[in-house]
Amino acid sequence: RGTFAFAVLVPIAAAQFLYRSAVPLPTPLDATALLHLALLFIVIQAFATGLGVVLSAMRDPQSSADLPDPSRIAGEMVNAPLAWLLASMTIAASPLTAFLFGGLVLGVQVGFRALHRARSNLAETHDSLSARVTELATLHAIGREILSSLDPERVFVIVDRECRKILELDSLIIAIADRDTRQIQVAYSRRRGVEPDSPPPALGNGLAAWVVREKRALRIDDLREGGVAVPRAADQLDSETRSVLAVPLIVEDEAIGVILVQSRIPDAYDDHLLSVLTTIAQQAAVAIENARHYEMATVDSLTGLFLRPYFFRRLEEEYKRAKRYKGSFGLLMMDLDGFKAINDRHGHLVGDRYLRSLGAIVQSRLRVPDLACRYGGDEICLQLPETDLDGA
């Protein structure tokens, strides 16, 4: 407010000073006086426009996004004092002179309006191009990083990080559909300003389930307006959520999950942002599926331990490393006693439960560099880097 008041008071003070002392006007007005008036008008308008440009550059785009452009306000606020000044100056002129001078003033004003409009269009174009460059950089970063990663958790973190660069979001959820039961399980969840949340057991028949079932992206501009056909409670949408984007993760025409972003700002997303998120989801879906295939090829589905072929490849690498650097490593072989009797007495389902529990216990006891594999039916082999016989 103080800056805008300054933008009004300075032109009035300058006009009064020039009118009363620096530019004495004859009666009737001659060509020189009219030229002085025109120059005075242009100088004051240019000053107001320049001040508005400076204010526009200084303001915070986030906190003042809904406020009018200061350059336009500064230009408009000098119109009243200028009109008063010019009217008082042209009273002494003849009607024809006053008409011609008024036309000159109007032409200058139209020129400044056109200049302001061109500047606004240029600023909008610059902002739009900057947003597109950010989007392209984001898509490139996601494609480069996640498609080379075989760790689903890393894929989730990358998607979260890059989405926050281009989307106004308060929370992001990535949920994966179980291939057999089709139950939607939250694999990653994070709210703005906090660490990733502990995923809930599963999602119900809500927004995520609808997107996976229909294989369609969904944009909700404002949840409070009503008319949303899918339930929201089961998807744990925040009570303050207004805008939502939900995009399926599709691989070979199969929906394997969903990316769900939320914002407390109504109308935070448009069709273009929905298209960008869809592209991100396509890349993420391929990366998640690659990680899943890699896990199926290297990890035993029952115990969660590595399979024997992968273990042998890692064992060869560890042997070459130890030989080159004159190090050591240990191998630990384990065989379950009486496991066949468990299967014979209680059945294979109970035996599978036993092996599954055993795999979890073995993994919980491993150090970070250690490697465990299911060597056979009830045999487990452990690779222990930098470990001698006594350590093993």
CSV table of C-alpha atoms in Angstrom, one decimal:
chain,number,residue,atom,x,y,z
A,1,ARG,CA,0.0,0.0,0.0
A,2,GLY,CA,2.8,2.4,0.8
A,3,THR,CA,4.5,1.7,-2.5
A,4,PHE,CA,1.3,2.3,-4.4
A,5,ALA,CA,0.7,5.6,-2.5
A,6,PHE,CA,4.2,6.6,-3.4
A,7,ALA,CA,3.4,5.9,-7.1
A,8,VAL,CA,0.5,8.4,-6.9
A,9,LEU,CA,2.1,11.1,-4.8
A,10,VAL,CA,5.3,11.4,-6.9
A,11,PRO,CA,3.6,12.1,-10.2
A,12,ILE,CA,1.3,14.7,-8.6
A,13,ALA,CA,4.3,16.4,-6.9
A,14,ALA,CA,6.3,16.3,-10.2
A,15,ALA,CA,3.4,17.7,-12.2
A,16,GLN,CA,2.8,20.5,-9.7
A,17,PHE,CA,6.4,21.5,-9.7
A,18,LEU,CA,6.8,21.5,-13.5
A,19,TYR,CA,3.5,23.2,-14.0
A,20,ARG,CA,4.0,26.0,-11.6
A,21,SER,CA,7.7,26.7,-11.8
A,22,ALA,CA,9.7,24.9,-14.5
A,23,VAL,CA,7.2,25.2,-17.4
A,24,PRO,CA,5.3,28.5,-17.3
A,25,LEU,CA,2.5,28.2,-19.8
A,26,PRO,CA,1.4,31.1,-22.0
A,27,THR,CA,-2.2,31.9,-22.7
A,28,PRO,CA,-3.3,30.8,-25.2
A,29,LEU,CA,-1.2,27.7,-25.4
A,30,ASP,CA,1.3,27.6,-28.2
A,31,ALA,CA,3.1,24.7,-29.8
A,32,THR,CA,6.0,24.8,-27.4
A,33,ALA,CA,3.7,24.6,-24.4
A,34,LEU,CA,1.8,21.7,-25.9
A,35,LEU,CA,5.1,19.9,-26.5
A,36,HIS,CA,6.1,20.4,-22.9
A,37,LEU,CA,2.8,19.0,-21.8
A,38,ALA,CA,3.2,15.9,-24.0
A,39,LEU,CA,6.7,15.3,-22.7
A,40,LEU,CA,5.5,15.7,-19.2
A,41,PHE,CA,2.7,13.2,-19.7
A,42,ILE,CA,5.1,10.7,-21.3
A,43,VAL,CA,7.8,11.1,-18.6
A,44,ILE,CA,5.3,10.6,-15.7
A,45,GLN,CA,3.6,7.6,-17.4
A,46,ALA,CA,7.0,6.0,-18.1
A,47,PHE,CA,8.0,6.5,-14.5
A,48,ALA,CA,4.9,4.8,-13.2
A,49,THR,CA,5.2,1.9,-15.7
A,50,GLY,CA,8.9,1.5,-14.7
A,51,LEU,CA,8.1,1.5,-11.0
A,52,GLY,CA,5.4,-1.1,-11.6
A,53,VAL,CA,7.9,-3.3,-13.4
A,54,VAL,CA,10.3,-3.1,-10.5
A,55,LEU,CA,7.5,-4.0,-8.1
A,56,SER,CA,6.5,-6.9,-10.2
A,57,ALA,CA,10.0,-8.3,-10.2
A,58,MET,CA,10.3,-7.8,-6.4
A,59,ARG,CA,7.1,-9.5,-5.3
A,60,ASP,CA,6.9,-13.1,-4.2
A,61,PRO,CA,5.1,-15.1,-6.9
A,62,GLN,CA,3.9,-17.7,-4.4
A,63,SER,CA,2.4,-15.3,-1.8
A,64,SER,CA,1.0,-12.9,-4.3
A,65,ALA,CA,-0.2,-15.2,-7.1
A,66,ASP,CA,-3.8,-14.0,-6.7
A,67,LEU,CA,-3.0,-10.2,-6.5
A,68,PRO,CA,-3.1,-7.9,-9.6
A,69,ASP,CA,0.0,-7.0,-11.5
A,70,PRO,CA,1.7,-4.0,-9.7
A,71,SER,CA,2.9,-2.6,-13.1
A,72,ARG,CA,-0.7,-2.3,-14.2
A,73,ILE,CA,-1.9,-0.8,-10.9
A,74,ALA,CA,0.9,1.8,-10.9
A,75,GLY,CA,0.1,2.8,-14.4
A,76,GLU,CA,-3.6,3.1,-13.7
A,77,MET,CA,-3.1,5.1,-10.5
A,78,VAL,CA,-1.4,7.9,-12.2
A,79,ASN,CA,-4.2,8.3,-14.8
A,80,ALA,CA,-6.4,10.3,-12.4
A,81,PRO,CA,-3.7,13.0,-11.4
A,82,LEU,CA,-2.5,13.2,-15.0
A,83,ALA,CA,-6.1,13.7,-16.3
A,84,TRP,CA,-6.6,16.4,-13.7
A,85,LEU,CA,-3.3,18.1,-14.6
A,86,LEU,CA,-3.9,18.0,-18.3
A,87,ALA,CA,-7.4,19.3,-18.0
A,88,SER,CA,-6.3,22.3,-16.0
A,89,MET,CA,-3.6,23.0,-18.4
A,90,THR,CA,-5.7,22.9,-21.6
A,91,ILE,CA,-8.6,25.1,-20.3
A,92,ALA,CA,-6.8,28.1,-21.7
A,93,ALA,CA,-6.3,26.6,-25.1
A,94,SER,CA,-8.6,26.9,-28.0
A,95,PRO,CA,-11.2,24.1,-28.7
A,96,LEU,CA,-9.3,22.8,-31.7
A,97,THR,CA,-5.9,22.9,-29.9
A,98,ALA,CA,-7.5,21.1,-26.9
A,99,PHE,CA,-9.0,18.5,-29.2
A,100,LEU,CA,-5.7,17.8,-30.9
A,101,PHE,CA,-3.8,17.7,-27.7
A,102,GLY,CA,-6.4,15.3,-26.2
A,103,GLY,CA,-5.9,13.1,-29.2
A,104,LEU,CA,-2.2,13.1,-28.7
A,105,VAL,CA,-2.6,12.2,-25.0
A,106,LEU,CA,-5.0,9.4,-25.9
A,107,GLY,CA,-2.5,8.0,-28.5
A,108,VAL,CA,0.2,8.0,-25.9
A,109,GLN,CA,-2.0,6.3,-23.4
A,110,VAL,CA,-3.0,3.6,-26.0
A,111,GLY,CA,0.7,3.1,-26.7
A,112,PHE,CA,1.5,2.5,-23.1
A,113,ARG,CA,-1.4,0.1,-22.8
A,114,ALA,CA,-0.1,-1.8,-25.8
A,115,LEU,CA,3.4,-1.9,-24.3
A,116,HIS,CA,2.0,-3.2,-21.0
A,117,ARG,CA,0.0,-5.9,-22.8
A,118,ALA,CA,3.0,-7.0,-24.8
A,119,ARG,CA,5.1,-7.2,-21.6
A,120,SER,CA,2.4,-9.2,-19.9
A,121,ASN,CA,2.2,-11.6,-22.9
A,122,LEU,CA,5.9,-11.9,-22.9
A,123,ALA,CA,6.0,-12.7,-19.2
A,124,GLU,CA,3.3,-15.3,-19.6
A,125,THR,CA,5.2,-16.9,-22.5
A,126,HIS,CA,8.4,-16.9,-20.5
A,127,ASP,CA,6.6,-18.6,-17.5
A,128,SER,CA,5.0,-21.1,-19.8
A,129,LEU,CA,8.3,-22.0,-21.5
A,130,SER,CA,10.1,-22.2,-18.1
A,131,ALA,CA,7.4,-24.6,-16.9
A,132,ARG,CA,7.8,-26.8,-20.1
A,133,VAL,CA,11.6,-26.9,-19.7
A,134,THR,CA,11.1,-28.0,-16.1
A,135,GLU,CA,8.7,-30.7,-17.2
A,136,LEU,CA,11.0,-32.0,-19.9
A,137,ALA,CA,13.9,-32.0,-17.5
A,138,THR,CA,11.8,-33.9,-15.0
A,139,LEU,CA,10.7,-36.5,-17.6
A,140,HIS,CA,14.3,-36.9,-18.7
A,141,ALA,CA,15.6,-37.3,-15.1
A,142,ILE,CA,12.9,-39.9,-14.3
A,143,GLY,CA,13.6,-41.8,-17.5
A,144,ARG,CA,17.3,-41.8,-16.9
A,145,GLU,CA,17.2,-42.8,-13.3
A,146,ILE,CA,14.3,-45.2,-12.7
A,147,LEU,CA,14.6,-47.2,-15.9
A,148,SER,CA,18.1,-48.1,-14.8
A,149,SER,CA,17.1,-49.0,-11.3
A,150,LEU,CA,16.0,-52.5,-10.2
A,151,ASP,CA,14.9,-51.4,-6.7
A,152,PRO,CA,11.2,-50.5,-6.4
A,153,GLU,CA,11.8,-48.3,-3.3
A,154,ARG,CA,14.3,-46.2,-5.2
A,155,VAL,CA,11.8,-45.9,-8.1
A,156,PHE,CA,9.2,-44.6,-5.6
A,157,VAL,CA,11.5,-42.0,-4.1
A,158,ILE,CA,12.5,-40.7,-7.6
A,159,VAL,CA,8.9,-40.4,-8.7
A,160,ASP,CA,8.1,-38.5,-5.5
A,161,ARG,CA,11.0,-36.1,-5.8
A,162,GLU,CA,10.5,-35.3,-9.5
A,163,CYS,CA,6.7,-34.9,-9.2
A,164,ARG,CA,7.1,-32.2,-6.5
A,165,LYS,CA,9.2,-30.2,-8.9
A,166,ILE,CA,6.3,-29.7,-11.4
A,167,LEU,CA,3.1,-30.4,-9.4
A,168,GLU,CA,1.5,-28.5,-6.5
A,169,LEU,CA,0.9,-31.4,-4.1
A,170,ASP,CA,0.5,-32.0,-0.4
A,171,SER,CA,0.7,-35.8,-0.5
A,172,LEU,CA,1.7,-38.5,-2.9
A,173,ILE,CA,0.7,-42.2,-2.7
A,174,ILE,CA,1.9,-45.0,-4.9
A,175,ALA,CA,-0.1,-48.2,-4.6
A,176,ILE,CA,0.5,-51.6,-6.2
A,177,ALA,CA,-2.2,-54.2,-7.1
A,178,ASP,CA,-1.6,-57.8,-6.1
A,179,ARG,CA,-1.5,-60.0,-9.2
A,180,ASP,CA,-3.6,-62.7,-7.6
A,181,THR,CA,-6.0,-61.0,-5.3
A,182,ARG,CA,-6.1,-57.6,-7.1
A,183,GLN,CA,-6.0,-56.0,-3.6
A,184,ILE,CA,-4.5,-52.5,-3.7
A,185,GLN,CA,-1.5,-52.2,-1.4
A,186,VAL,CA,0.1,-48.9,-0.6
A,187,ALA,CA,3.8,-49.2,-1.4
A,188,TYR,CA,4.8,-45.6,-0.8
A,189,SER,CA,3.2,-42.7,0.9
A,190,ARG,CA,4.5,-39.2,1.7
A,191,ARG,CA,3.0,-35.9,2.9
A,192,ARG,CA,4.6,-32.5,2.4
A,193,GLY,CA,7.3,-31.7,4.8
A,194,VAL,CA,7.4,-35.1,6.5
A,195,GLU,CA,9.3,-38.4,5.9
A,196,PRO,CA,7.5,-41.2,4.0
A,197,ASP,CA,4.7,-42.6,6.0
A,198,SER,CA,4.3,-46.2,7.1
A,199,PRO,CA,2.0,-47.7,4.4
A,200,PRO,CA,-1.4,-49.0,5.7
A,201,PRO,CA,-2.2,-52.7,5.2
A,202,ALA,CA,-4.3,-52.1,2.0
A,203,LEU,CA,-6.8,-49.8,0.3
A,204,GLY,CA,-10.5,-50.5,0.1
A,205,ASN,CA,-12.8,-50.2,-2.9
A,206,GLY,CA,-12.2,-46.5,-3.4
A,207,LEU,CA,-10.5,-44.1,-5.7
A,208,ALA,CA,-7.4,-46.1,-6.3
A,209,ALA,CA,-9.3,-49.3,-6.9
A,210,TRP,CA,-11.6,-47.5,-9.4
A,211,VAL,CA,-8.6,-46.2,-11.4
A,212,VAL,CA,-7.0,-49.7,-11.5
A,213,ARG,CA,-10.2,-51.4,-12.4
A,214,GLU,CA,-11.1,-48.9,-15.2
A,215,LYS,CA,-7.5,-48.3,-16.3
A,216,ARG,CA,-8.4,-44.6,-16.6
A,217,ALA,CA,-6.8,-41.5,-15.2
A,218,LEU,CA,-9.0,-39.2,-13.1
A,219,ARG,CA,-8.8,-35.5,-12.3
A,220,ILE,CA,-10.9,-34.0,-9.5
A,221,ASP,CA,-10.9,-30.2,-9.4
A,222,ASP,CA,-12.6,-29.8,-6.1
A,223,LEU,CA,-13.8,-32.5,-3.8
A,224,ARG,CA,-16.1,-30.1,-1.9
A,225,GLU,CA,-18.2,-29.3,-4.9
A,226,GLY,CA,-19.7,-32.8,-4.8
A,227,GLY,CA,-20.5,-35.0,-7.8
A,228,VAL,CA,-17.5,-37.3,-7.2
A,229,ALA,CA,-18.7,-40.8,-8.1
A,230,VAL,CA,-16.0,-42.8,-6.3
A,231,PRO,CA,-15.6,-43.1,-2.5
A,232,ARG,CA,-12.8,-41.3,-0.9
A,233,ALA,CA,-12.5,-42.5,2.7
A,234,ALA,CA,-10.9,-45.8,1.9
A,235,ASP,CA,-8.1,-44.1,0.0
A,236,GLN,CA,-7.1,-42.1,3.1
A,237,LEU,CA,-7.5,-38.7,1.3
A,238,ASP,CA,-6.8,-35.9,3.7
A,239,SER,CA,-9.8,-34.1,5.0
A,240,GLU,CA,-8.4,-30.8,3.6
A,241,THR,CA,-7.8,-32.2,0.1
A,242,ARG,CA,-9.5,-30.2,-2.7
A,243,SER,CA,-7.7,-31.3,-5.9
A,244,VAL,CA,-6.8,-34.9,-6.9
A,245,LEU,CA,-4.9,-36.6,-9.8
A,246,ALA,CA,-5.0,-40.4,-10.0
A,247,VAL,CA,-3.2,-42.1,-12.8
A,248,PRO,CA,-2.9,-45.9,-13.4
A,249,LEU,CA,0.4,-47.7,-13.8
A,250,ILE,CA,-0.1,-49.7,-16.9
A,251,VAL,CA,2.1,-52.4,-18.4
A,252,GLU,CA,1.0,-54.3,-21.5
A,253,ASP,CA,-2.6,-53.2,-21.0
A,254,GLU,CA,-2.6,-54.4,-17.4
A,255,ALA,CA,-3.0,-51.9,-14.5
A,256,ILE,CA,-0.4,-52.9,-11.9
A,257,GLY,CA,-1.0,-49.9,-9.6
A,258,VAL,CA,-1.8,-46.2,-9.3
A,259,ILE,CA,-0.1,-42.9,-8.5
A,260,LEU,CA,-2.3,-40.6,-6.4
A,261,VAL,CA,-1.5,-36.9,-5.8
A,262,GLN,CA,-3.4,-34.5,-3.6
A,263,SER,CA,-3.5,-30.8,-3.1
A,264,ARG,CA,-5.4,-28.5,-0.7
A,265,ILE,CA,-5.7,-25.9,-3.4
A,266,PRO,CA,-8.8,-26.2,-5.6
A,267,ASP,CA,-8.3,-26.4,-9.4
A,268,ALA,CA,-4.6,-27.1,-8.8
A,269,TYR,CA,-4.3,-29.3,-11.9
A,270,ASP,CA,-5.3,-29.2,-15.5
A,271,ASP,CA,-5.3,-31.5,-18.5
A,272,HIS,CA,-1.7,-30.7,-19.3
A,273,LEU,CA,-0.5,-31.7,-15.8
A,274,LEU,CA,-2.6,-34.8,-16.0
A,275,SER,CA,-0.9,-35.7,-19.3
A,276,VAL,CA,2.6,-35.1,-17.7
A,277,LEU,CA,1.7,-37.3,-14.7
A,278,THR,CA,0.5,-40.0,-17.1
A,279,THR,CA,3.8,-40.0,-18.9
A,280,ILE,CA,5.6,-40.3,-15.5
A,281,ALA,CA,3.3,-43.1,-14.6
A,282,GLN,CA,4.2,-45.0,-17.8
A,283,GLN,CA,7.9,-44.8,-17.1
A,284,ALA,CA,7.4,-45.7,-13.5
A,285,ALA,CA,5.2,-48.7,-14.4
A,286,VAL,CA,7.9,-50.1,-16.7
A,287,ALA,CA,10.6,-49.6,-14.0
A,288,ILE,CA,8.4,-51.3,-11.4
A,289,GLU,CA,7.7,-54.2,-13.7
A,290,ASN,CA,11.4,-54.6,-14.5
A,291,ALA,CA,12.2,-54.7,-10.8
A,292,ARG,CA,9.5,-57.3,-10.3
A,293,HIS,CA,10.8,-59.5,-13.1
A,294,TYR,CA,14.4,-59.1,-11.7
A,295,GLU,CA,13.2,-60.1,-8.3
A,296,MET,CA,11.3,-63.1,-9.7
A,297,ALA,CA,14.6,-64.2,-11.5
A,298,THR,CA,16.8,-63.8,-8.4
A,299,VAL,CA,14.7,-64.2,-5.3
A,300,ASP,CA,13.0,-67.3,-4.0
A,301,SER,CA,9.3,-66.4,-3.6
A,302,LEU,CA,8.8,-68.7,-0.6
A,303,THR,CA,11.8,-67.8,1.7
A,304,GLY,CA,12.7,-64.3,0.2
A,305,LEU,CA,16.3,-65.5,-0.1
A,306,PHE,CA,18.3,-65.3,-3.3
A,307,LEU,CA,18.2,-68.2,-5.8
A,308,ARG,CA,21.2,-70.4,-6.4
A,309,PRO,CA,22.2,-69.1,-9.9
A,310,TYR,CA,22.4,-65.5,-8.6
A,311,PHE,CA,24.2,-66.6,-5.5
A,312,PHE,CA,26.9,-68.4,-7.7
A,313,ARG,CA,27.4,-65.2,-9.8
A,314,ARG,CA,27.9,-63.1,-6.6
A,315,LEU,CA,30.2,-65.8,-5.2
A,316,GLU,CA,32.4,-65.7,-8.2
A,317,GLU,CA,32.6,-61.9,-8.0
A,318,GLU,CA,33.5,-62.1,-4.3
A,319,TYR,CA,36.2,-64.7,-5.0
A,320,LYS,CA,37.8,-62.5,-7.6
A,321,ARG,CA,37.7,-59.5,-5.3
A,322,ALA,CA,39.2,-61.4,-2.4
A,323,LYS,CA,41.9,-62.9,-4.6
A,324,ARG,CA,42.9,-59.4,-6.1
A,325,TYR,CA,43.0,-57.6,-2.7
A,326,LYS,CA,44.2,-60.6,-0.7
A,327,GLY,CA,41.1,-60.6,1.4
A,328,SER,CA,39.0,-63.4,2.8
A,329,PHE,CA,35.3,-64.4,2.9
A,330,GLY,CA,33.4,-67.2,4.6
A,331,LEU,CA,30.7,-69.6,3.4
A,332,LEU,CA,28.1,-71.0,5.8
A,333,MET,CA,26.0,-74.0,4.8
A,334,MET,CA,22.9,-74.9,6.8
A,335,ASP,CA,20.6,-77.9,6.5
A,336,LEU,CA,17.3,-78.3,8.5
A,337,ASP,CA,17.0,-81.4,10.6
A,338,GLY,CA,13.8,-83.3,10.5
A,339,PHE,CA,12.1,-81.0,7.9
A,340,LYS,CA,10.8,-84.0,5.9
A,341,ALA,CA,9.0,-85.2,9.1
A,342,ILE,CA,7.2,-81.8,9.3
A,343,ASN,CA,6.0,-82.1,5.8
A,344,ASP,CA,4.9,-85.7,6.3
A,345,ARG,CA,3.1,-85.1,9.6
A,346,HIS,CA,1.5,-81.7,9.0
A,347,GLY,CA,1.5,-81.3,5.2
A,348,HIS,CA,3.4,-79.1,2.7
A,349,LEU,CA,1.4,-75.9,3.5
A,350,VAL,CA,2.7,-76.1,7.1
A,351,GLY,CA,6.2,-76.8,5.8
A,352,ASP,CA,6.0,-73.8,3.5
A,353,ARG,CA,5.0,-71.6,6.5
A,354,TYR,CA,8.0,-73.0,8.3
A,355,LEU,CA,10.4,-72.1,5.5
A,356,ARG,CA,8.9,-68.7,5.1
A,357,SER,CA,9.5,-67.9,8.8
A,358,LEU,CA,13.0,-69.3,8.6
A,359,GLY,CA,13.8,-67.1,5.6
A,360,ALA,CA,12.6,-64.0,7.5
A,361,ILE,CA,14.7,-65.0,10.6
A,362,VAL,CA,17.9,-65.5,8.5
A,363,GLN,CA,17.4,-62.1,6.7
A,364,SER,CA,17.0,-60.4,10.1
A,365,ARG,CA,20.4,-61.7,11.3
A,366,LEU,CA,22.4,-60.8,8.2
A,367,ARG,CA,24.9,-57.9,8.1
A,368,VAL,CA,24.6,-55.5,5.3
A,369,PRO,CA,27.2,-57.1,2.9
A,370,ASP,CA,26.1,-60.7,3.7
A,371,LEU,CA,24.2,-62.7,1.1
A,372,ALA,CA,21.9,-65.7,1.8
A,373,CYS,CA,20.4,-68.1,-0.8
A,374,ARG,CA,18.1,-71.0,-0.7
A,375,TYR,CA,20.5,-73.7,-1.9
A,376,GLY,CA,18.0,-76.5,-2.1
A,377,GLY,CA,14.7,-77.7,-0.6
A,378,ASP,CA,15.8,-77.2,3.1
A,379,GLU,CA,19.4,-76.1,2.5
A,380,ILE,CA,20.6,-72.5,3.0
A,381,CYS,CA,23.9,-71.0,2.0
A,382,LEU,CA,25.4,-67.8,3.3
A,383,GLN,CA,28.2,-65.7,1.8
A,384,LEU,CA,30.1,-63.6,4.4
A,385,PRO,CA,32.5,-61.0,3.0
A,386,GLU,CA,35.7,-60.2,5.0
A,387,THR,CA,35.0,-63.0,7.4
A,388,ASP,CA,37.5,-65.8,8.4
A,389,LEU,CA,36.7,-69.3,9.6
A,390,ASP,CA,36.3,-68.3,13.3
A,391,GLY,CA,34.1,-65.4,12.3
A,392,ALA,CA,31.9,-67.7,10.2
